[in-house]
Coordinates of C-alpha atoms and ligand atoms in Angstrom, one line a residue:
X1 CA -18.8 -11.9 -19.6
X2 CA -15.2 -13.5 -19.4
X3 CA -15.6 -16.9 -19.7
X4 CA -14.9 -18.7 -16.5
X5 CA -13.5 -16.2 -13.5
X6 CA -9.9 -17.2 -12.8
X7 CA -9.2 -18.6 -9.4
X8 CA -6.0 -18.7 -6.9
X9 CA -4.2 -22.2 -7.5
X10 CA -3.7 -22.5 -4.4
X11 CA -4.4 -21.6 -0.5
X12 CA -1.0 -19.9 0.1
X13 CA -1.4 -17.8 -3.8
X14 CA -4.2 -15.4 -2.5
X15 CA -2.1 -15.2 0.7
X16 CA 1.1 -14.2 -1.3
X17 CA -1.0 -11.9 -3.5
X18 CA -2.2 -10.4 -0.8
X19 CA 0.5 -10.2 1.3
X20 CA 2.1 -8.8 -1.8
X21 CA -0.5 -6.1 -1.6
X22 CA -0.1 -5.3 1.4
X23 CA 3.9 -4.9 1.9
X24 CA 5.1 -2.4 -0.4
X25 CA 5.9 1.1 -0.3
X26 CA 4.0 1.3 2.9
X27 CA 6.0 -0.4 4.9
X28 CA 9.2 -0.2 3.9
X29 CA 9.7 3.2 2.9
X30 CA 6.4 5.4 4.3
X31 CA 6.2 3.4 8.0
X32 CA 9.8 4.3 9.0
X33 CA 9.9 7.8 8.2
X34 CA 5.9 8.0 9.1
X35 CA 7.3 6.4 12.8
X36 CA 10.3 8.3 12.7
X37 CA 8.2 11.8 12.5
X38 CA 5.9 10.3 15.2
X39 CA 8.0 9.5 17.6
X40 CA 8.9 5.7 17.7
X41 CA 7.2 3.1 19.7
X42 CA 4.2 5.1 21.1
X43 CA 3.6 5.4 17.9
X44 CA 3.6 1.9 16.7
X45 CA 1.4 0.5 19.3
X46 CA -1.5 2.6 18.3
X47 CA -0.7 1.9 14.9
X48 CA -1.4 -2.0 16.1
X49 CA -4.4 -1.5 18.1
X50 CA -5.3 0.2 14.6
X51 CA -4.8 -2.8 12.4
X52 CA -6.9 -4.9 14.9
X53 CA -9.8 -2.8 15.5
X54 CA -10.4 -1.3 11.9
X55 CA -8.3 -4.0 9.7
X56 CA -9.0 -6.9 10.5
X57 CA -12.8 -6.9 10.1
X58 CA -12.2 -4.1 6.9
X59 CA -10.4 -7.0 5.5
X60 CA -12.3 -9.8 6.2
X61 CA -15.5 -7.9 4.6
X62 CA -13.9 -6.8 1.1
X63 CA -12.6 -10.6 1.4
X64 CA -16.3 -11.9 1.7
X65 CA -17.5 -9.0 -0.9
X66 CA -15.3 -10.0 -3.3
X67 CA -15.9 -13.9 -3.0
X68 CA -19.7 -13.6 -2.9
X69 CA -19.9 -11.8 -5.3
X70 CA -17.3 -13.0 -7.8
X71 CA -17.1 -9.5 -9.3
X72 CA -14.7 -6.2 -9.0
X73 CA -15.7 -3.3 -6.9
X74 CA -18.3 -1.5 -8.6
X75 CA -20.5 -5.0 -9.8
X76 CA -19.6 -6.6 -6.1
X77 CA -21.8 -3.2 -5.0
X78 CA -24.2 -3.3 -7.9
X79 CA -25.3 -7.3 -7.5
X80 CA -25.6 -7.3 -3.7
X81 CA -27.6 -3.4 -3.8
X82 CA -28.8 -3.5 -7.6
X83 CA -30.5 -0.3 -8.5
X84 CA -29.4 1.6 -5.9
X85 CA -26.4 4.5 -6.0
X86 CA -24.0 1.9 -4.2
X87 CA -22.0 0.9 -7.0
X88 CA -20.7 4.5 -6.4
X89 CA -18.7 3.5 -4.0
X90 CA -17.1 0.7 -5.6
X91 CA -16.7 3.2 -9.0
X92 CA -14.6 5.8 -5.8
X93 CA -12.6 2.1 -5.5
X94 CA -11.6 2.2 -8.9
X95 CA -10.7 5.4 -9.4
X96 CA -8.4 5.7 -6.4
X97 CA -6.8 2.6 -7.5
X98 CA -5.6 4.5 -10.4
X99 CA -5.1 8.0 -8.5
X100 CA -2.3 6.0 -6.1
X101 CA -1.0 4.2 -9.0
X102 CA -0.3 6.8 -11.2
X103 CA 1.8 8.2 -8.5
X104 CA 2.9 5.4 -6.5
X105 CA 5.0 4.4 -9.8
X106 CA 7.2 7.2 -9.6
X107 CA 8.2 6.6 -6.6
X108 CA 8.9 3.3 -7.4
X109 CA 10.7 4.6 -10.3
X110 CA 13.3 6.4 -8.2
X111 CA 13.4 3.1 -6.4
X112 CA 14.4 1.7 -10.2
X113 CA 16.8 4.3 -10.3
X114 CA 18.4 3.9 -7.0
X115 CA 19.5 0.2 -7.7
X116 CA 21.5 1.8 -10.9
X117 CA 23.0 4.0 -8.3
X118 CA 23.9 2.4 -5.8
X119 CA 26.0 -0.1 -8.5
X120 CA 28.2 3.6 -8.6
X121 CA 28.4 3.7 -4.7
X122 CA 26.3 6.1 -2.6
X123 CA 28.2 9.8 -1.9
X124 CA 29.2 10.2 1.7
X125 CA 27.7 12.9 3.8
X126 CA 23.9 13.8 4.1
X127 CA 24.3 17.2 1.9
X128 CA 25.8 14.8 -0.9
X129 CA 23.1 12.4 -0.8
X130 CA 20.6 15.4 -0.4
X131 CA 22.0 16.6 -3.6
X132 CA 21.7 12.8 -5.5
X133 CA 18.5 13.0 -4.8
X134 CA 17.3 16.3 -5.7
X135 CA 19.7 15.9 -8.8
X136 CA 17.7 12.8 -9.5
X137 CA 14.0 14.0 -9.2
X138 CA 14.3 17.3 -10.8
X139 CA 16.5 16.3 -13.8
X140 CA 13.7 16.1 -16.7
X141 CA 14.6 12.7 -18.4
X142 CA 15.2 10.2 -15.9
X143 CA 12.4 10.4 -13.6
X144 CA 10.0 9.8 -16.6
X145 CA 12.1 6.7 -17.8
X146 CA 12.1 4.7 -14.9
X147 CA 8.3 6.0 -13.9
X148 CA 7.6 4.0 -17.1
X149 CA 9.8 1.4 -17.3
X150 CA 7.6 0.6 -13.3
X151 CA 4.8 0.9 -15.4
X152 CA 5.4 -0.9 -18.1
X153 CA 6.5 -3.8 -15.4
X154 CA 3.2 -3.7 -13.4
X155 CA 1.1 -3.9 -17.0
X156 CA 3.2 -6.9 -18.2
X157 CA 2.7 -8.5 -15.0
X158 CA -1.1 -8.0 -14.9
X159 CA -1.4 -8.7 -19.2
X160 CA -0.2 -12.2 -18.0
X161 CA -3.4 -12.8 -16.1
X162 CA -4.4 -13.4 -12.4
X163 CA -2.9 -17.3 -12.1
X164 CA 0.3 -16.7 -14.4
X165 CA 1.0 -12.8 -13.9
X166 CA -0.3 -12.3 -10.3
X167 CA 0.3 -15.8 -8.8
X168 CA 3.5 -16.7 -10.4
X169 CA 5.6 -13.3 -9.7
X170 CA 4.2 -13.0 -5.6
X171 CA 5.6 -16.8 -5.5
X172 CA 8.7 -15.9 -6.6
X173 CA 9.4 -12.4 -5.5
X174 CA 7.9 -12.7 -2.0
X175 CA 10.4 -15.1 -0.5
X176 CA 13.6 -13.1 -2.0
X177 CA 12.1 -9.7 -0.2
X178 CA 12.0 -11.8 2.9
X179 CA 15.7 -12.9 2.7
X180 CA 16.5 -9.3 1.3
X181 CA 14.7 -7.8 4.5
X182 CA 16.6 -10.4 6.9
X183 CA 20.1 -9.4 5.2
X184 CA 19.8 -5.5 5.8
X185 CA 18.4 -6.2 9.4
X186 CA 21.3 -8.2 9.9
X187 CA 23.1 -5.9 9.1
X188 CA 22.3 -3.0 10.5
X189 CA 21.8 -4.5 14.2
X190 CA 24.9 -5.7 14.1
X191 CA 26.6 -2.2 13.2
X192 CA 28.1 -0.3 16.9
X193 CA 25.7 1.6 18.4
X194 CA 22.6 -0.4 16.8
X195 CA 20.9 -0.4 20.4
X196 CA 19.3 3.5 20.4
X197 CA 17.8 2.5 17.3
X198 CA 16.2 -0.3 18.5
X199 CA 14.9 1.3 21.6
X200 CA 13.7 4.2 19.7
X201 CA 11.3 1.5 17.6
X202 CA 10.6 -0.5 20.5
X203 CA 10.7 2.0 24.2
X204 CA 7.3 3.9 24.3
X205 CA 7.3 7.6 25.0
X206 CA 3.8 8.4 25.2
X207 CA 4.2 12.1 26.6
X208 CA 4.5 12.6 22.5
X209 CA 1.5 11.3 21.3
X210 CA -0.7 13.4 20.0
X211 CA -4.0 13.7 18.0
X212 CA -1.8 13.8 15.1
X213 CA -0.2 10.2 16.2
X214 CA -3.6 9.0 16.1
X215 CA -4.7 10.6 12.5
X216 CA -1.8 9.0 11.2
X217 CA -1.7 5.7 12.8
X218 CA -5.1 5.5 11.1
X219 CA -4.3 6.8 7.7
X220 CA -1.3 4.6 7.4
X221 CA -3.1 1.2 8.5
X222 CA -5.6 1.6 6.0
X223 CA -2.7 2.8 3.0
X224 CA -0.7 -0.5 4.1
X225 CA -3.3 -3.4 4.4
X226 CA -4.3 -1.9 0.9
X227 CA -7.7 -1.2 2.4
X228 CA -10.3 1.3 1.4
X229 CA -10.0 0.9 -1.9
X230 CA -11.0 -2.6 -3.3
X231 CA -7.8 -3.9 -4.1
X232 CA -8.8 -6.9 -1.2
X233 CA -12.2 -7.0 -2.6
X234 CA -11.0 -7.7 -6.0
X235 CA -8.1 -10.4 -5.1
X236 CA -11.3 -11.9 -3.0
X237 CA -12.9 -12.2 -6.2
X238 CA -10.8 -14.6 -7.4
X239 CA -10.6 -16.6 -3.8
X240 CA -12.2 -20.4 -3.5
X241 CA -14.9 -21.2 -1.8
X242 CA -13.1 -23.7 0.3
X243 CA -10.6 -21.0 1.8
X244 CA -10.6 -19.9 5.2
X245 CA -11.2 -15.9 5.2
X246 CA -10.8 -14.8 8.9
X247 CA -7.7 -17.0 8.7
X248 CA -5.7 -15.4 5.6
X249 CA -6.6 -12.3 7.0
X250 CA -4.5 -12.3 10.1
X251 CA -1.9 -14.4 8.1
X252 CA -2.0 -11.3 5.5
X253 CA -1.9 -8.7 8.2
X254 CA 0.7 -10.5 10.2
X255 CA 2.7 -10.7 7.5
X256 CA 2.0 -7.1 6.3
X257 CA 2.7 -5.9 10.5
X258 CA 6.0 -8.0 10.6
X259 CA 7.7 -6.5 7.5
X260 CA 6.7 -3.0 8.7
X261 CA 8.5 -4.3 11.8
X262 CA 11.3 -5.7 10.3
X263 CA 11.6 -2.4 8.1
X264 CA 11.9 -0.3 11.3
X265 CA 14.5 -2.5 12.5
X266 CA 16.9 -2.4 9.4
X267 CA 16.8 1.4 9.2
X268 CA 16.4 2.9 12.6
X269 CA 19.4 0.9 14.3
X270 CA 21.7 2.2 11.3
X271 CA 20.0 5.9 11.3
X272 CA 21.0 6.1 14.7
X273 CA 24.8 4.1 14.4
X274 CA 25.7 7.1 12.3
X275 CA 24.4 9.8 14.3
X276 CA 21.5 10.9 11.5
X277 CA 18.3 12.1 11.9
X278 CA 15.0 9.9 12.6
X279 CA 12.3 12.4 11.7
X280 CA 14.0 13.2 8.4
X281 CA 10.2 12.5 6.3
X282 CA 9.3 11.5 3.5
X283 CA 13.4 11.6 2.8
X284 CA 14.4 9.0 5.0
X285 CA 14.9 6.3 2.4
X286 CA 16.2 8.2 -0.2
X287 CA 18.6 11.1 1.5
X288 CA 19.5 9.6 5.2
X289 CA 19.6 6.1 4.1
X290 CA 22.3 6.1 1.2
X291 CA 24.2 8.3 3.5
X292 CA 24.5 5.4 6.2
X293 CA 25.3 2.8 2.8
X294 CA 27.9 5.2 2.1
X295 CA 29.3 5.3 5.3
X296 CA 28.5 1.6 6.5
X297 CA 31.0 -1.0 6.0
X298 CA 29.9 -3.2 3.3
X299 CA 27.4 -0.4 2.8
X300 CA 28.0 -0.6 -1.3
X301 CA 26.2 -4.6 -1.1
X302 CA 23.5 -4.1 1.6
X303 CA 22.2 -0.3 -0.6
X304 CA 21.7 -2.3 -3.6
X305 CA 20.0 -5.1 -1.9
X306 CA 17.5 -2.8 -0.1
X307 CA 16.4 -1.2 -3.2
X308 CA 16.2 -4.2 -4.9
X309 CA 13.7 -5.0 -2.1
X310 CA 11.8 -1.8 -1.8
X311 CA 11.2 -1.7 -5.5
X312 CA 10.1 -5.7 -5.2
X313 CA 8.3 -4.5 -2.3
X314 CA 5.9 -1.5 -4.8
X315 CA 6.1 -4.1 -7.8
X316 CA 3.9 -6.9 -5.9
X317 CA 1.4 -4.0 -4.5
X318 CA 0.9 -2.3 -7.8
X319 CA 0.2 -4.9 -9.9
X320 CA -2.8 -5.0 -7.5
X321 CA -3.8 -1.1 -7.6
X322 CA -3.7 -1.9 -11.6
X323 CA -5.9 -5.1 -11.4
X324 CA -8.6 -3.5 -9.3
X325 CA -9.2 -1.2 -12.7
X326 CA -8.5 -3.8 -15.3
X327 CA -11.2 -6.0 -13.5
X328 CA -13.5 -3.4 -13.9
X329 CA -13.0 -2.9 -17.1
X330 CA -12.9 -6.7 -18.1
X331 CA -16.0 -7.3 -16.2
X332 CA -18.4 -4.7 -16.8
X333 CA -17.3 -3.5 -20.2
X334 CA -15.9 -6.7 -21.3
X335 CA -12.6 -5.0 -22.8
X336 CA -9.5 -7.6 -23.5
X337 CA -7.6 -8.2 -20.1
X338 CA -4.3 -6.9 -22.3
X339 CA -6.1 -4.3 -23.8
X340 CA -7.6 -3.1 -20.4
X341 CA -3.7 -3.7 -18.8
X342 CA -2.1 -1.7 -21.7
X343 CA -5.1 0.9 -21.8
X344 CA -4.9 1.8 -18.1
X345 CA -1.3 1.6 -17.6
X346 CA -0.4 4.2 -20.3
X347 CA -3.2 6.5 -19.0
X348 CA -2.0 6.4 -15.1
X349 CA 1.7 7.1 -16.8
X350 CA 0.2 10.2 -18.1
X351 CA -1.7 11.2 -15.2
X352 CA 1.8 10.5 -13.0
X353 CA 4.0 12.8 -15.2
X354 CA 2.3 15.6 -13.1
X355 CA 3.9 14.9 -9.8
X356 CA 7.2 13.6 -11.9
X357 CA 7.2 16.8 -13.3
X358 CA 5.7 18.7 -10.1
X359 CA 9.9 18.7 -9.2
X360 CA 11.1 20.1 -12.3
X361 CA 9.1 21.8 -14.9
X362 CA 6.2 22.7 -13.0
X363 CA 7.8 23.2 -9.2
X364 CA 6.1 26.4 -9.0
X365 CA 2.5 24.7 -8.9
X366 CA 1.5 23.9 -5.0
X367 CA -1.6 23.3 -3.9
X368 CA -2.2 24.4 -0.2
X369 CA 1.9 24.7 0.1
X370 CA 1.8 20.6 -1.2
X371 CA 3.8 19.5 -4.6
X372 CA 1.6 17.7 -6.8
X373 CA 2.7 14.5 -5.6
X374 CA 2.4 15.3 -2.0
X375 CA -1.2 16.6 -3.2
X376 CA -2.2 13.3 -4.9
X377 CA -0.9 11.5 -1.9
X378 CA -3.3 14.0 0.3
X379 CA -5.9 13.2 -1.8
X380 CA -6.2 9.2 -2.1
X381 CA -4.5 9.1 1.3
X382 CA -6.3 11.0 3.4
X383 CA -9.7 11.6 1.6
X384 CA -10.5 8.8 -0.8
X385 CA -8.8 5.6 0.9
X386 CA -10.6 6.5 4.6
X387 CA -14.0 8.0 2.7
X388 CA -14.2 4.2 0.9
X389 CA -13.2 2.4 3.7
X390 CA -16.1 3.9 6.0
X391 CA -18.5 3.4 3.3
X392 CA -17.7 -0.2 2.4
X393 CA -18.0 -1.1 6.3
X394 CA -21.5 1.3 6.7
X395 CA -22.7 -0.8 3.7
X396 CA -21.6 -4.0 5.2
X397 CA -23.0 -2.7 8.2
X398 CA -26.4 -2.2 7.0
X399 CA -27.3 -2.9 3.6
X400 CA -25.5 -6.1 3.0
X401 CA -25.9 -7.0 6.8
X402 CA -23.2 -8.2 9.2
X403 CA -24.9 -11.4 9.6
X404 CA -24.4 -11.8 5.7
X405 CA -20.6 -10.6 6.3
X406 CA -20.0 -13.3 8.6
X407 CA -21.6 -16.1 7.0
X408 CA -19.5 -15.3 3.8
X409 CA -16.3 -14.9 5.9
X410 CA -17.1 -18.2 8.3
X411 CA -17.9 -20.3 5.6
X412 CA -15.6 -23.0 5.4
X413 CA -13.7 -21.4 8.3
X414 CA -12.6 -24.4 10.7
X415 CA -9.9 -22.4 12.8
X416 CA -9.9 -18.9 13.5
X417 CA -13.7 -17.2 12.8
X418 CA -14.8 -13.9 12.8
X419 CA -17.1 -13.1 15.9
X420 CA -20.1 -11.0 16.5
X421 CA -17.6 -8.4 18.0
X422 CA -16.7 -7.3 14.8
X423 CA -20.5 -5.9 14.2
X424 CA -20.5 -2.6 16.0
X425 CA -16.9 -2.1 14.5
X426 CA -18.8 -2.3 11.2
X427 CA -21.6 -0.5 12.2
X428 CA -21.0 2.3 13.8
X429 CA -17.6 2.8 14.9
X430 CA -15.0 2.6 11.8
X431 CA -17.8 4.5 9.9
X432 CA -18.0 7.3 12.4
X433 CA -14.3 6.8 14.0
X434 CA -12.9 6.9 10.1
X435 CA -14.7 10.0 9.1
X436 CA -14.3 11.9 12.0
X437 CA -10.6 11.5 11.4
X438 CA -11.0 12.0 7.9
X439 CA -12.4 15.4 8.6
X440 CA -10.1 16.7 11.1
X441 CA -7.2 15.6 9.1
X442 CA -8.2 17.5 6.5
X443 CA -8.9 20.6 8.7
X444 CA -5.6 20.4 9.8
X445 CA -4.4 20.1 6.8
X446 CA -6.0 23.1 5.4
X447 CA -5.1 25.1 8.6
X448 CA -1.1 24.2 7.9
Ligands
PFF1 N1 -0.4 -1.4 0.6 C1 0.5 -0.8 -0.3 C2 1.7 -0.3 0.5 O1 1.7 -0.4 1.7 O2 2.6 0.2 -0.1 C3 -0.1 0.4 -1.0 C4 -1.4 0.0 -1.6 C5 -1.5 -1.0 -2.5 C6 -2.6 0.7 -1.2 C7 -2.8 -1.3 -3.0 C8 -3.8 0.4 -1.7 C9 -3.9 -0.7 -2.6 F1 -5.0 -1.0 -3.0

């Protein structure tokens, strides 16, 4: 056993970690293009009502799993159900930790990459910037460097330790996104013709919401509260028993909600000034948004800040997809925390050279017409993150006990607590609810 578990200094460091967690990639480069493709504000209000019903109690449980216990995922399962196949579910925790690390790094990386070039200035026209970034991600060399230099970031940051690594760089780096985020915005509602953006985030059109709206609404709350996965559980771990759970929660979600927000409203008003396309995908960031920098006065300043901030943004949220592995490995096998760090981090930069090299060397390998790293998106995405996240709230549910849940979770509490409402949720209705959607996703999926 490590010596004495390391704890938060302070009330507002697990909220910051958290937070930090939380708001990454997610928000500001999957929710826009996600909401784009869905239609706008329809869209976002279910994606609300989503982060109500199934995140906020998700994340007050792996909170109160985490501080009971005082242990990563797969010993948090193993001392509340010992003997029993649960710790399963914590060992599915860990290992998608480390599936969405390996590849959420390179796409950080061409985050990295796009701060270098944007210094140069962004082309002008969408078939130019189509062409940076297809240049970019199938050249062999560069991809790989800044995938690693991410990585070797994210283990620096989590060698450091949970008080000086974690705590100190969320301090620091989650203000600056903030004032980043705030610039762009500024920004872009501010540029002619700003208003169709705006409504398109904010004027409901439910006639086009779909099944699909829903399925997605629910995959993408889980992916950006971090949930599903122990990542929470694990940060809970290291949480006082004097804080007030149900109360960082909605501070953390708030937060996490507002930034996606705030996201929305820096790129959709300046998508729309210059005429592009909101349902662009998974592109949106990297193709349609350098071609509004390009074209955007001041554009030059305002590109380098926003990747600056995106790749601030994935840096606070992987440092916590690496730590839910490390603490497993520090805890149950009693490796070195730098060792573990080092370990782990060169092993999910191996396992991430697939989908880096999924758009150059090995384009020709799809699985179910998906690139690798669309597949290992698929997979912790839409498989692992929603099959862990039912099972840690059927567990809560009835092996640990919502009664148990709530005391944890209340203790200490003196404003906001968690209510006897949340019990079905965790009973019945995100286990069922979750899988259910699970499955049909990945019917429809399979279909194409
Ligand atoms: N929440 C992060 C984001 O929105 O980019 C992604 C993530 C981080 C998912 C950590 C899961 C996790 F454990």
């Amino acid at each position: 056993m490590p010596d004495q578990r390391e704890q938060w200094k302070s009330k507002l460091g697990f909220v910051l970690a958290a937070a930090g967690s939380a708001v990454g990639l997610g928000n500001v480069w999957r929710f826009p293009f996600v909401t784009g493709e869905e239609g706008g504000a329809a869209f976002l209000i279910i994606y609300i009502i989503a982060i109500i019903i199934i995140g906020y109690p998700l994340m007050v449980t792996e909170i109160s799993l985490g501080r009971h216990t005082q242990r990563n995922p797969v010993g948090a399962f193993k001392s509340i159900a010992p003997n029993t196949p649960w710790w399963l579910v914590g060992a599915l925790s860990v290992l998608t930790g480390f599936v969405i690390l390996s590849y959420y790094s390179v796409i950080a990386g061409w985050s990295l990459s796009y701060i270098v070039k944007s210094l140069a200035g962004f082309p002008i026209g969408i078939e130019a910037t189509e062409q940076l970034f297809g240049e970019h991600t199938t050249s062999l060399f560069e991809p790989i460097f800044y995938h690693f230099l991410f990585m070797a970031i994210v283990v620096g940051v989590i060698s450091a330790g949970v008080v000086k690594g974690i705590q100190r760089v969320v301090t620091f780096l989650m203000p600056v996104l903030v004032v980043l985020l705030l610039a762009v915005v500024i920004r872009a509602v501010t540029l002619p013709g700003a208003g169709e953006g705006l409504a398109f985030l904010f004027r409901p059109d439910f006639s086009a919401v779909s099944w699909d709206t829903i399925l997605a609404a629910i995959g993408q709350s889980f992916f950006t509260l971090s949930l599903g996965m122990g990542a929470i559980l694990t940060y809970g771990s290291y949480l006082s028993k004097n804080d007030e759970i149900p109360n960082s929660s909605v501070q953390v979600i708030g937060a996490d909600a507002l930034i996606a927000i705030i996201s929305g409203m820096a790129i959709f008003p300046a998508v729309f000034a210059l005429g592009f396309d909101p349902g662009e995908g998974p592109g949106l960031v990297f193709v349609t948004l350098p071609a509004v920098f390009a074209e955007m006065p001041v554009g030059g300043l305002f590109g380098f800040l926003f990747f600056v901030l995106l790749s601030i943004a994935a840096l606070t949220s992987a440092i916590s997809l690496l730590e839910v592995v490390v603490a497993y490995f520090v805890d149950e096998k009693q490796w070195p925390r730098k060792k573990a760090s080092a370990t782990i981090g060169l092993v999910a930069f191996i396992v991430g050279l697939f989908p880096v090299l999924g758009y150059s060397a090995l384009d020709h390998v799809t699985f179910m017409g998906m690139d690798i790293l669309d597949t290992y998106d698929f997979i912790a995405d839409s498989i692992m993150l929603p099959l862990g996240g039912a099972m840690i709230a059927f567990f809560a549910g009835h092996v640990w006990g919502t009664r148990n849940v709530m005391e944890e979770a209340n203790k200490s509490a003196t404003g906001i607590r968690i209510g006897d409402w949340a019990a079905p949720l965790l009973k019945y209705i995100i286990p069922i609810g979750v899988i259910i959607v699970m499955i049909v996703g990945i019917i429809e999926t399979i279909g194409g």
